[in-house]
Coordinates of C-alpha atoms in Angstrom, one line a residue:
Chain A
X1 CA 0.0 0.0 0.0
X2 CA 1.4 3.4 -1.0
X3 CA -0.2 5.2 1.9
X4 CA -1.8 8.6 1.7
X5 CA -0.4 10.5 -1.2
X6 CA -0.3 14.3 -1.3
X7 CA 0.9 16.6 -4.0
X8 CA 2.7 18.9 -4.4
X9 CA 5.3 18.4 -1.6
X10 CA 6.2 22.1 -1.7
X11 CA 4.4 25.1 -3.2
X12 CA 5.5 28.7 -3.3
X13 CA 3.1 31.2 -4.6
X14 CA 2.4 34.9 -4.7
X15 CA -0.2 36.5 -2.6
X16 CA -3.5 36.6 -4.5
X17 CA -2.9 33.5 -6.5
X18 CA -5.1 30.3 -6.4
X19 CA -3.5 27.3 -4.7
X20 CA -4.8 23.7 -5.1
X21 CA -3.6 20.9 -2.9
X22 CA -4.3 17.3 -3.7
X23 CA -4.8 14.1 -1.8
X24 CA -5.3 10.4 -2.6
X25 CA -6.4 8.5 0.5
X26 CA -5.7 4.8 1.3
X27 CA -8.0 2.5 -0.7
X28 CA -10.9 1.4 1.5
X29 CA -10.6 4.2 4.0
X30 CA -13.9 6.1 3.9
X31 CA -13.0 9.1 6.1
X32 CA -10.6 11.8 4.9
X33 CA -9.3 14.7 6.9
X34 CA -7.5 18.0 6.0
X35 CA -5.3 19.5 8.7
X36 CA -3.0 22.6 8.8
X37 CA 0.1 22.7 11.0
X38 CA 1.9 25.8 12.2
X39 CA 4.4 26.4 15.0
X40 CA 2.0 28.7 16.8
X41 CA -1.3 26.6 16.6
X42 CA -0.1 23.1 16.1
X43 CA -2.3 20.7 14.1
X44 CA -5.7 22.1 13.3
X45 CA -8.5 20.2 11.6
X46 CA -9.9 22.2 8.7
X47 CA -12.5 19.8 7.3
X48 CA -13.4 16.1 7.1
X49 CA -15.3 13.9 4.8
X50 CA -17.1 10.6 5.4
X51 CA -18.0 8.6 2.3
X52 CA -17.1 11.6 0.1
X53 CA -19.6 13.9 2.0
X54 CA -18.3 16.9 4.0
X55 CA -19.3 16.3 7.6
X56 CA -17.6 19.1 9.6
X57 CA -16.0 22.2 8.0
X58 CA -16.1 24.3 11.1
X59 CA -12.3 24.6 11.0
X60 CA -12.1 26.2 7.5
X61 CA -10.8 29.6 8.4
X62 CA -12.8 31.6 5.9
X63 CA -14.5 31.6 2.5
X64 CA -11.2 31.7 0.7
X65 CA -10.8 28.0 1.6
X66 CA -12.8 25.3 -0.1
X67 CA -12.5 21.5 -0.2
X68 CA -14.0 18.8 -2.5
X69 CA -14.0 15.0 -2.6
X70 CA -15.5 14.1 -6.0
X71 CA -14.8 10.4 -5.5
X72 CA -13.4 7.9 -2.9
X73 CA -9.9 8.2 -4.2
X74 CA -9.3 12.0 -4.6
X75 CA -9.7 15.2 -2.6
X76 CA -8.6 18.8 -3.1
X77 CA -8.2 21.8 -0.8
X78 CA -8.3 25.1 -2.6
X79 CA -7.3 28.5 -1.4
X80 CA -8.4 31.5 -3.5
X81 CA -7.0 34.1 -3.1
X82 CA -4.0 33.0 -1.1
X83 CA -2.5 35.3 1.6
X84 CA 0.9 35.1 3.5
X85 CA -0.9 34.0 6.7
X86 CA -1.9 30.8 4.9
X87 CA 1.7 29.7 4.9
X88 CA 1.8 26.4 6.7
X89 CA 2.1 22.6 6.2
X90 CA -1.1 21.1 5.1
X91 CA -1.7 17.4 5.8
X92 CA -4.3 15.0 4.5
X93 CA -5.1 11.9 6.5
X94 CA -7.5 9.0 6.0
X95 CA -9.0 6.3 8.2
X96 CA -11.6 3.5 8.2
X97 CA -14.8 4.4 10.0
X98 CA -15.0 3.1 13.5
X99 CA -12.6 4.8 15.9
X100 CA -9.3 3.9 14.4
X101 CA -6.3 6.2 14.2
X102 CA -5.5 8.1 11.1
X103 CA -2.8 7.6 8.5
X104 CA -1.2 10.9 7.5
X105 CA 0.3 11.9 4.2
X106 CA 3.7 13.6 4.0
X107 CA 2.1 17.0 3.8
X108 CA 2.4 20.0 1.4
X109 CA 4.5 22.9 2.6
X110 CA 2.8 26.1 1.3
X111 CA 4.6 29.4 1.3
X112 CA 2.7 32.5 0.2
X113 CA 5.0 35.5 -0.5
Chain B
X1 CA -9.4 26.6 26.8
X2 CA -7.3 23.9 25.0
X3 CA -8.9 20.5 25.0
X4 CA -5.5 18.8 24.9
X5 CA -2.4 20.0 26.7
X6 CA 1.0 18.4 26.4
X7 CA 4.0 19.0 28.7
X8 CA 6.8 19.7 28.6
X9 CA 7.0 21.6 25.2
X10 CA 10.5 20.3 24.8
X11 CA 12.6 17.7 26.6
X12 CA 16.3 17.0 26.2
X13 CA 17.6 13.7 27.5
X14 CA 20.9 11.8 27.5
X15 CA 20.9 8.4 25.9
X16 CA 19.7 5.9 28.4
X17 CA 18.0 8.5 30.6
X18 CA 14.3 7.5 31.1
X19 CA 11.5 10.0 31.4
X20 CA 7.8 10.6 30.7
X21 CA 5.7 12.9 28.6
X22 CA 2.3 14.1 29.7
X23 CA -0.9 14.7 27.8
X24 CA -3.9 16.0 29.7
X25 CA -7.4 16.4 28.3
X26 CA -10.7 18.1 29.2
X27 CA -13.2 16.4 26.9
X28 CA -15.9 14.3 28.4
X29 CA -16.9 10.9 27.0
X30 CA -13.5 9.9 25.7
X31 CA -13.6 7.5 22.8
X32 CA -9.9 7.1 22.4
X33 CA -6.6 8.8 23.1
X34 CA -4.0 8.5 20.4
X35 CA -0.2 8.9 20.4
X36 CA 1.7 9.9 17.3
X37 CA 5.4 10.4 16.5
X38 CA 6.4 13.1 14.0
X39 CA 9.8 13.4 12.4
X40 CA 10.9 16.7 10.8
X41 CA 9.5 17.1 7.3
X42 CA 7.1 14.1 7.7
X43 CA 3.5 13.5 8.6
X44 CA 2.6 12.1 12.1
X45 CA 3.0 8.4 12.4
X46 CA 0.5 6.4 14.6
X47 CA 1.9 4.8 17.7
X48 CA -0.9 3.8 20.1
X49 CA -4.6 4.1 20.9
X50 CA -5.9 3.9 24.5
X51 CA -9.6 3.6 25.2
X52 CA -10.1 3.3 29.0
X53 CA -8.5 4.3 32.3
X54 CA -5.9 1.8 33.4
X55 CA -5.1 0.6 29.9
X56 CA -1.4 0.4 28.9
X57 CA 0.2 -0.2 25.5
X58 CA 3.9 -0.9 24.8
X59 CA 6.1 -0.7 21.7
X60 CA 9.9 -1.2 22.1
X61 CA 11.1 1.5 24.5
X62 CA 7.7 3.3 24.6
X63 CA 4.8 2.6 27.0
X64 CA 1.6 4.6 27.0
X65 CA -0.7 4.7 30.0
X66 CA -4.1 6.3 30.5
X67 CA -6.0 7.7 33.5
X68 CA -9.3 9.6 33.7
X69 CA -7.8 12.9 32.7
X70 CA -4.4 12.3 31.4
X71 CA -2.0 10.0 29.6
X72 CA 1.7 9.4 29.9
X73 CA 4.2 8.3 27.4
X74 CA 7.1 6.6 29.2
X75 CA 10.4 6.3 27.4
X76 CA 12.8 3.8 28.9
X77 CA 16.5 4.0 28.1
X78 CA 16.0 6.2 25.0
X79 CA 18.3 6.2 22.0
X80 CA 19.1 9.1 19.7
X81 CA 16.7 7.6 17.1
X82 CA 13.8 8.3 19.5
X83 CA 14.3 12.0 18.9
X84 CA 11.1 13.4 17.4
X85 CA 8.0 15.4 18.3
X86 CA 5.4 13.3 20.1
X87 CA 1.8 14.3 19.6
X88 CA -1.3 13.2 21.5
X89 CA -4.9 13.5 20.3
X90 CA -8.4 12.7 21.6
X91 CA -11.7 11.6 20.1
X92 CA -14.8 11.9 22.2
X93 CA -18.6 11.2 22.1
X94 CA -20.1 14.2 20.3
X95 CA -16.9 14.9 18.4
X96 CA -17.7 12.3 15.7
X97 CA -14.6 11.0 13.9
X98 CA -12.4 14.0 14.3
X99 CA -9.2 14.0 16.4
X100 CA -8.1 17.1 18.3
X101 CA -4.3 17.3 18.8
X102 CA -2.1 18.8 21.4
X103 CA 0.8 20.9 20.3
X104 CA 3.3 18.2 21.0
X105 CA 6.5 17.5 23.0
X106 CA 9.8 17.8 21.1
X107 CA 12.1 15.2 22.4
X108 CA 15.9 15.3 21.8
X109 CA 18.0 12.4 22.9
X110 CA 21.7 13.1 22.9
X111 CA 24.3 10.3 22.4

């Protein structure tokens, strides 16, 4: 199993540009989570999906952030327009339903200049 | 108020010097307390899940324990390769499937 796959690994963009982060969960896992990690705030849950349906998006900071899961093997997190304060490492994680721990991807380091 | 608090923020040990990391939580109706290890530039890696007070789990030099309001990660005779940030997270009734993480303890083990 290749694990949770995220792309790109690094992204540097200018303020105001659109950024799209991608995630392929582990096959058979029906829950998918997007987290953001910063030194100040640690790991924060942005949104999670169950069976491709968004369940809790209360952590999405503002309307500039949106996430989709068009099918069981693919999800995107989009920031439009991006701002310097969005600079962070964004992680995708997946798990089977039922109280198990997550498997995290390697993350995308986003820098907005 | 943070739901999960980890202490200390950073810990420096000599190789072979045993110690413990603490994770305290305020949620009610715990459905699981999770320990993860994170190496620089990588995603968190799952270590243990504890479900009820009194439960213990072990893996190599690590042992995790759980009480009603906190968990400890005991590290016995650590080696330099145990250096990492250790994160704990909780899942609770009413929180559905999401995990809320503490800010972590950065452990450095010197040879």
